[in-house]
C-alpha atoms as a PDB file:
ATOM      1  CA  UNK A   1     -15.519   3.263 -13.019  1.00  0.00           C
ATOM      2  CA  UNK A   2     -13.420   7.266 -13.786  1.00  0.00           C
ATOM      3  CA  UNK A   3     -12.271   8.924 -11.025  1.00  0.00           C
ATOM      4  CA  UNK A   4     -12.063  12.635 -11.520  1.00  0.00           C
ATOM      5  CA  UNK A   5      -9.583  14.135  -9.171  1.00  0.00           C
ATOM      6  CA  UNK A   6      -7.684  17.325  -9.491  1.00  0.00           C
ATOM      7  CA  UNK A   7      -4.132  17.586  -8.825  1.00  0.00           C
ATOM      8  CA  UNK A   8      -1.916  20.566  -8.414  1.00  0.00           C
ATOM      9  CA  UNK A   9       1.582  20.831  -9.531  1.00  0.00           C
ATOM     10  CA  UNK A  10       4.051  21.039  -7.210  1.00  0.00           C
ATOM     11  CA  UNK A  11       7.663  21.422  -6.226  1.00  0.00           C
ATOM     12  CA  UNK A  12       7.304  17.348  -5.519  1.00  0.00           C
ATOM     13  CA  UNK A  13       6.231  16.473  -8.824  1.00  0.00           C
ATOM     14  CA  UNK A  14       8.796  18.252 -10.469  1.00  0.00           C
ATOM     15  CA  UNK A  15      11.428  16.887  -8.537  1.00  0.00           C
ATOM     16  CA  UNK A  16      10.091  13.184  -9.728  1.00  0.00           C
ATOM     17  CA  UNK A  17       9.087  13.992 -13.365  1.00  0.00           C
ATOM     18  CA  UNK A  18      11.734  11.220 -14.704  1.00  0.00           C
ATOM     19  CA  UNK A  19      11.222   7.678 -16.373  1.00  0.00           C
ATOM     20  CA  UNK A  20       9.800   5.203 -13.611  1.00  0.00           C
ATOM     21  CA  UNK A  21      12.522   3.204 -11.756  1.00  0.00           C
ATOM     22  CA  UNK A  22      12.767   1.154  -8.549  1.00  0.00           C
ATOM     23  CA  UNK A  23      16.107   0.828  -6.484  1.00  0.00           C
ATOM     24  CA  UNK A  24      17.044  -2.715  -6.899  1.00  0.00           C
ATOM     25  CA  UNK A  25      19.500  -2.107  -4.052  1.00  0.00           C
ATOM     26  CA  UNK A  26      16.640  -1.411  -1.417  1.00  0.00           C
ATOM     27  CA  UNK A  27      19.821   1.250  -0.254  1.00  0.00           C
ATOM     28  CA  UNK A  28      17.803   3.320   1.751  1.00  0.00           C
ATOM     29  CA  UNK A  29      15.520   0.476   3.684  1.00  0.00           C
ATOM     30  CA  UNK A  30      15.066   0.833   7.553  1.00  0.00           C
ATOM     31  CA  UNK A  31      14.574  -1.869   8.876  1.00  0.00           C
ATOM     32  CA  UNK A  32      12.174  -1.826  12.386  1.00  0.00           C
ATOM     33  CA  UNK A  33      11.688  -4.679  14.583  1.00  0.00           C
ATOM     34  CA  UNK A  34       8.708  -5.181  15.866  1.00  0.00           C
ATOM     35  CA  UNK A  35       9.102  -7.948  17.966  1.00  0.00           C
ATOM     36  CA  UNK A  36      10.917 -11.494  17.796  1.00  0.00           C
ATOM     37  CA  UNK A  37       8.967 -12.917  15.316  1.00  0.00           C
ATOM     38  CA  UNK A  38       7.734  -9.445  13.181  1.00  0.00           C
ATOM     39  CA  UNK A  39       9.319  -6.845  11.743  1.00  0.00           C
ATOM     40  CA  UNK A  40       8.746  -3.898   9.320  1.00  0.00           C
ATOM     41  CA  UNK A  41      10.518  -1.971   5.970  1.00  0.00           C
ATOM     42  CA  UNK A  42      10.220   1.086   4.976  1.00  0.00           C
ATOM     43  CA  UNK A  43      12.539   1.772   1.922  1.00  0.00           C
ATOM     44  CA  UNK A  44      12.557   5.734   1.396  1.00  0.00           C
ATOM     45  CA  UNK A  45      11.848   6.525  -2.311  1.00  0.00           C
ATOM     46  CA  UNK A  46      11.509   3.510  -3.679  1.00  0.00           C
ATOM     47  CA  UNK A  47      10.247   4.167  -7.000  1.00  0.00           C
ATOM     48  CA  UNK A  48      11.586   7.072  -9.284  1.00  0.00           C
ATOM     49  CA  UNK A  49       8.668   8.654 -11.124  1.00  0.00           C
ATOM     50  CA  UNK A  50       6.352   7.994  -8.818  1.00  0.00           C
ATOM     51  CA  UNK A  51       4.172  10.964 -10.286  1.00  0.00           C
ATOM     52  CA  UNK A  52       3.884  10.058 -13.447  1.00  0.00           C
ATOM     53  CA  UNK A  53       2.811   6.049 -12.555  1.00  0.00           C
ATOM     54  CA  UNK A  54       0.033   7.738 -10.394  1.00  0.00           C
ATOM     55  CA  UNK A  55      -1.607   9.369 -12.669  1.00  0.00           C
ATOM     56  CA  UNK A  56      -1.522   6.419 -15.102  1.00  0.00           C
ATOM     57  CA  UNK A  57      -2.989   4.469 -12.461  1.00  0.00           C
ATOM     58  CA  UNK A  58      -5.710   6.921 -11.914  1.00  0.00           C
ATOM     59  CA  UNK A  59      -6.179   7.021 -15.242  1.00  0.00           C
ATOM     60  CA  UNK A  60      -6.275   3.160 -15.942  1.00  0.00           C
ATOM     61  CA  UNK A  61      -7.481   1.323 -13.187  1.00  0.00           C
ATOM     62  CA  UNK A  62     -11.034   0.276 -13.076  1.00  0.00           C
ATOM     63  CA  UNK A  63     -11.400   1.013  -9.124  1.00  0.00           C
ATOM     64  CA  UNK A  64     -14.908   0.366  -7.799  1.00  0.00           C
ATOM     65  CA  UNK A  65     -16.627   0.843  -4.089  1.00  0.00           C
ATOM     66  CA  UNK A  66     -16.567  -1.921  -1.718  1.00  0.00           C
ATOM     67  CA  UNK A  67     -18.191  -3.280   1.471  1.00  0.00           C
ATOM     68  CA  UNK A  68     -17.679  -5.545   3.930  1.00  0.00           C
ATOM     69  CA  UNK A  69     -18.870  -6.785   6.957  1.00  0.00           C
ATOM     70  CA  UNK A  70     -18.267  -5.381  10.411  1.00  0.00           C
ATOM     71  CA  UNK A  71     -19.576  -7.554  13.168  1.00  0.00           C
ATOM     72  CA  UNK A  72     -23.433  -7.757  12.506  1.00  0.00           C
ATOM     73  CA  UNK A  73     -23.199  -5.055   9.717  1.00  0.00           C
ATOM     74  CA  UNK A  74     -22.252  -4.020   6.187  1.00  0.00           C
ATOM     75  CA  UNK A  75     -20.155  -0.985   5.809  1.00  0.00           C
ATOM     76  CA  UNK A  76     -19.102   0.456   2.720  1.00  0.00           C
ATOM     77  CA  UNK A  77     -15.354   0.919   2.683  1.00  0.00           C
ATOM     78  CA  UNK A  78     -13.989   4.911   2.734  1.00  0.00           C
ATOM     79  CA  UNK A  79     -11.603   3.712  -0.093  1.00  0.00           C
ATOM     80  CA  UNK A  80     -12.027   2.777  -3.884  1.00  0.00           C
ATOM     81  CA  UNK A  81     -10.133  -0.987  -5.172  1.00  0.00           C
ATOM     82  CA  UNK A  82      -9.029  -2.155  -8.302  1.00  0.00           C
ATOM     83  CA  UNK A  83      -7.617  -5.687  -8.325  1.00  0.00           C
ATOM     84  CA  UNK A  84      -5.856  -7.624 -10.676  1.00  0.00           C
ATOM     85  CA  UNK A  85      -5.316 -11.314  -9.807  1.00  0.00           C
ATOM     86  CA  UNK A  86      -2.739 -12.070 -12.755  1.00  0.00           C
ATOM     87  CA  UNK A  87      -0.217  -9.376 -12.644  1.00  0.00           C
ATOM     88  CA  UNK A  88       0.488  -9.446 -16.212  1.00  0.00           C
ATOM     89  CA  UNK A  89      -2.889  -8.032 -16.666  1.00  0.00           C
ATOM     90  CA  UNK A  90      -2.039  -4.999 -14.609  1.00  0.00           C
ATOM     91  CA  UNK A  91      -2.324  -2.038 -17.224  1.00  0.00           C
ATOM     92  CA  UNK A  92       1.329  -0.926 -16.987  1.00  0.00           C
ATOM     93  CA  UNK A  93       4.719  -2.172 -17.652  1.00  0.00           C
ATOM     94  CA  UNK A  94       6.148  -0.767 -14.727  1.00  0.00           C
ATOM     95  CA  UNK A  95       4.055  -2.597 -12.256  1.00  0.00           C
ATOM     96  CA  UNK A  96       5.347  -6.135 -13.368  1.00  0.00           C
ATOM     97  CA  UNK A  97       8.876  -4.070 -12.740  1.00  0.00           C
ATOM     98  CA  UNK A  98       7.870  -3.821  -9.518  1.00  0.00           C
ATOM     99  CA  UNK A  99       6.503  -6.949  -8.629  1.00  0.00           C
ATOM    100  CA  UNK A 100       9.345  -8.899 -10.528  1.00  0.00           C
ATOM    101  CA  UNK A 101      11.998  -6.575  -8.575  1.00  0.00           C
ATOM    102  CA  UNK A 102       9.903  -7.472  -5.159  1.00  0.00           C
ATOM    103  CA  UNK A 103      10.415 -11.397  -6.150  1.00  0.00           C
ATOM    104  CA  UNK A 104      13.936 -10.974  -6.586  1.00  0.00           C
ATOM    105  CA  UNK A 105      14.920  -9.328  -3.118  1.00  0.00           C
ATOM    106  CA  UNK A 106      12.676 -10.880  -0.278  1.00  0.00           C
ATOM    107  CA  UNK A 107      11.993 -14.417  -2.540  1.00  0.00           C
ATOM    108  CA  UNK A 108       9.039 -14.403  -2.630  1.00  0.00           C
ATOM    109  CA  UNK A 109       6.424 -14.905  -6.209  1.00  0.00           C
ATOM    110  CA  UNK A 110       4.339 -11.843  -6.361  1.00  0.00           C
ATOM    111  CA  UNK A 111       2.018 -12.942  -8.789  1.00  0.00           C
ATOM    112  CA  UNK A 112      -0.496 -10.273  -8.241  1.00  0.00           C
ATOM    113  CA  UNK A 113      -1.863  -7.095  -7.203  1.00  0.00           C
ATOM    114  CA  UNK A 114      -4.824  -4.812  -5.538  1.00  0.00           C
ATOM    115  CA  UNK A 115      -4.641  -1.347  -5.541  1.00  0.00           C
ATOM    116  CA  UNK A 116      -6.200   0.865  -3.037  1.00  0.00           C
ATOM    117  CA  UNK A 117      -6.915   4.813  -3.574  1.00  0.00           C
ATOM    118  CA  UNK A 118      -7.583   7.131  -0.686  1.00  0.00           C
ATOM    119  CA  UNK A 119      -9.382   9.771  -2.681  1.00  0.00           C
ATOM    120  CA  UNK A 120      -8.543  12.711   0.239  1.00  0.00           C
ATOM    121  CA  UNK A 121      -7.820  12.869   3.363  1.00  0.00           C
ATOM    122  CA  UNK A 122     -11.163  11.896   4.738  1.00  0.00           C
ATOM    123  CA  UNK A 123     -11.005   8.108   3.038  1.00  0.00           C
ATOM    124  CA  UNK A 124      -9.109   5.400   5.432  1.00  0.00           C
ATOM    125  CA  UNK A 125      -8.813   2.302   6.457  1.00  0.00           C
ATOM    126  CA  UNK A 126      -9.605   1.111  10.266  1.00  0.00           C
ATOM    127  CA  UNK A 127      -6.945  -1.406  12.368  1.00  0.00           C
ATOM    128  CA  UNK A 128      -6.368  -4.975  10.453  1.00  0.00           C
ATOM    129  CA  UNK A 129      -4.901  -7.447   8.956  1.00  0.00           C
ATOM    130  CA  UNK A 130      -4.000  -8.905   5.633  1.00  0.00           C
ATOM    131  CA  UNK A 131      -6.069 -12.327   5.034  1.00  0.00           C
ATOM    132  CA  UNK A 132      -3.179 -13.603   4.370  1.00  0.00           C
ATOM    133  CA  UNK A 133      -2.436 -13.437   8.062  1.00  0.00           C
ATOM    134  CA  UNK A 134      -5.318 -16.351   7.866  1.00  0.00           C
ATOM    135  CA  UNK A 135      -3.490 -18.700   6.149  1.00  0.00           C
ATOM    136  CA  UNK A 136       0.151 -18.468   6.668  1.00  0.00           C
ATOM    137  CA  UNK A 137       2.000 -18.438  10.081  1.00  0.00           C
ATOM    138  CA  UNK A 138       4.492 -16.103   8.309  1.00  0.00           C
ATOM    139  CA  UNK A 139       4.369 -13.687   5.482  1.00  0.00           C
ATOM    140  CA  UNK A 140       6.096 -10.963   3.467  1.00  0.00           C
ATOM    141  CA  UNK A 141       3.702  -8.165   2.522  1.00  0.00           C
ATOM    142  CA  UNK A 142       5.377  -5.203   0.104  1.00  0.00           C
ATOM    143  CA  UNK A 143       2.713  -1.590  -0.290  1.00  0.00           C
ATOM    144  CA  UNK A 144       4.158   0.885  -2.664  1.00  0.00           C
ATOM    145  CA  UNK A 145       2.749   4.211  -1.914  1.00  0.00           C
ATOM    146  CA  UNK A 146       1.904   6.811  -4.610  1.00  0.00           C
ATOM    147  CA  UNK A 147       0.985  10.511  -4.482  1.00  0.00           C
ATOM    148  CA  UNK A 148      -0.447  12.304  -1.567  1.00  0.00           C
ATOM    149  CA  UNK A 149       1.885  11.424   2.555  1.00  0.00           C
ATOM    150  CA  UNK A 150      -0.071  10.174   4.529  1.00  0.00           C
ATOM    151  CA  UNK A 151       0.096   8.419   7.839  1.00  0.00           C
ATOM    152  CA  UNK A 152       0.397   4.559   8.302  1.00  0.00           C
ATOM    153  CA  UNK A 153       0.501   3.527  12.121  1.00  0.00           C
ATOM    154  CA  UNK A 154       0.609  -0.252  13.208  1.00  0.00           C
ATOM    155  CA  UNK A 155       0.050  -1.608  16.362  1.00  0.00           C
ATOM    156  CA  UNK A 156       0.303  -4.500  18.289  1.00  0.00           C
ATOM    157  CA  UNK A 157      -2.494  -6.790  18.271  1.00  0.00           C
ATOM    158  CA  UNK A 158      -3.330  -7.564  21.730  1.00  0.00           C
ATOM    159  CA  UNK A 159      -2.705  -4.070  22.415  1.00  0.00           C
ATOM    160  CA  UNK A 160      -0.254  -1.019  23.278  1.00  0.00           C
ATOM    161  CA  UNK A 161       1.051   1.933  21.598  1.00  0.00           C
ATOM    162  CA  UNK A 162       1.013   2.178  18.208  1.00  0.00           C
ATOM    163  CA  UNK A 163       4.286   3.426  15.736  1.00  0.00           C
ATOM    164  CA  UNK A 164       3.565   6.013  13.470  1.00  0.00           C
ATOM    165  CA  UNK A 165       5.573   6.464   9.846  1.00  0.00           C
ATOM    166  CA  UNK A 166       4.919   9.469   7.033  1.00  0.00           C
ATOM    167  CA  UNK A 167       4.904   7.794   3.947  1.00  0.00           C
ATOM    168  CA  UNK A 168       5.386   9.381   1.033  1.00  0.00           C
ATOM    169  CA  UNK A 169       5.516   9.101  -3.118  1.00  0.00           C
ATOM    170  CA  UNK A 170       7.661   6.122  -4.014  1.00  0.00           C
ATOM    171  CA  UNK A 171       7.718   4.455  -0.595  1.00  0.00           C
ATOM    172  CA  UNK A 172       8.305   1.070   0.112  1.00  0.00           C
ATOM    173  CA  UNK A 173       6.157  -0.811   3.201  1.00  0.00           C
ATOM    174  CA  UNK A 174       7.280  -4.141   4.165  1.00  0.00           C
ATOM    175  CA  UNK A 175       5.615  -6.056   7.011  1.00  0.00           C
ATOM    176  CA  UNK A 176       7.127  -9.488   7.307  1.00  0.00           C
ATOM    177  CA  UNK A 177       7.349 -12.010   9.670  1.00  0.00           C
ATOM    178  CA  UNK A 178       4.047 -12.433  12.027  1.00  0.00           C
ATOM    179  CA  UNK A 179       3.095  -8.744  11.197  1.00  0.00           C
ATOM    180  CA  UNK A 180      -0.225 -10.059   9.499  1.00  0.00           C
ATOM    181  CA  UNK A 181      -1.109 -12.464  12.351  1.00  0.00           C
ATOM    182  CA  UNK A 182       0.470 -10.265  15.886  1.00  0.00           C
ATOM    183  CA  UNK A 183       0.199  -6.422  14.513  1.00  0.00           C
ATOM    184  CA  UNK A 184      -2.729  -4.796  13.192  1.00  0.00           C
ATOM    185  CA  UNK A 185      -2.192  -1.577  10.709  1.00  0.00           C
ATOM    186  CA  UNK A 186      -4.257   1.320   9.425  1.00  0.00           C
ATOM    187  CA  UNK A 187      -4.343   4.715   7.297  1.00  0.00           C
ATOM    188  CA  UNK A 188      -6.307   6.735   9.473  1.00  0.00           C
ATOM    189  CA  UNK A 189      -8.814  10.117   8.119  1.00  0.00           C
ATOM    190  CA  UNK A 190      -7.160  13.254   8.873  1.00  0.00           C
ATOM    191  CA  UNK A 191      -7.794  17.327   9.634  1.00  0.00           C
ATOM    192  CA  UNK A 192      -5.517  18.244   6.841  1.00  0.00           C
ATOM    193  CA  UNK A 193      -6.615  18.277   3.668  1.00  0.00           C
ATOM    194  CA  UNK A 194      -4.658  16.222   1.093  1.00  0.00           C
ATOM    195  CA  UNK A 195      -4.729  14.547  -2.693  1.00  0.00           C
ATOM    196  CA  UNK A 196      -5.164  11.419  -3.795  1.00  0.00           C
ATOM    197  CA  UNK A 197      -3.135   8.364  -2.576  1.00  0.00           C
ATOM    198  CA  UNK A 198      -2.752   5.086  -4.099  1.00  0.00           C
ATOM    199  CA  UNK A 199      -1.002   1.912  -2.037  1.00  0.00           C
ATOM    200  CA  UNK A 200       0.103  -1.220  -4.153  1.00  0.00           C
ATOM    201  CA  UNK A 201      -0.421  -4.422  -2.344  1.00  0.00           C
ATOM    202  CA  UNK A 202       1.218  -7.115  -3.973  1.00  0.00           C
ATOM    203  CA  UNK A 203       0.685 -11.227  -2.765  1.00  0.00           C
ATOM    204  CA  UNK A 204       1.538 -14.524  -4.356  1.00  0.00           C
ATOM    205  CA  UNK A 205      -1.171 -16.302  -5.924  1.00  0.00           C
ATOM    206  CA  UNK A 206      -4.730 -14.084  -6.031  1.00  0.00           C
ATOM    207  CA  UNK A 207      -4.841 -11.275  -4.335  1.00  0.00           C
ATOM    208  CA  UNK A 208      -7.362 -10.645  -1.343  1.00  0.00           C
END
């Protein structure tokens, strides 16, 4: 489905108007040790030219509205999703470049991806762990952000204070170790208006 979303050029657009390229050295990575067996990395500005990639993904990805079961009822997800079980079918060559760079750095063969579109500040995702945590005790899950800056929250599954990160266009968030089993993450709604934001999630094998 087409997603007509108005955008306005900003200073950030002008500063990020080059050809897309990744930082293969991961020079601006900040690691947070969540606990003894879980960690998170925030790689600032990992993808240059991210605004151009955002526009291309918005134009080419087959976004759809999905629903899921929550407790005893089925609810519509407050975001749109597009999925590519084989990364070779992704609409942009740069997405295959990104997958290859992540594979080389983290030693995980990322063969698939799915894309979530947060159309504005009303779209969100609630507290959850990715499904890979149900089948793997440890995992390394990279999420590339494009577009508007949004808050990314992560907290212990058993309860406790959350950690909040401001994730900007081109930033990479990587959750590793037992983070998908022992921690929960979310992108909350916000009162401050925001434009579209895309998260691109990479996985080994089929996405989900």
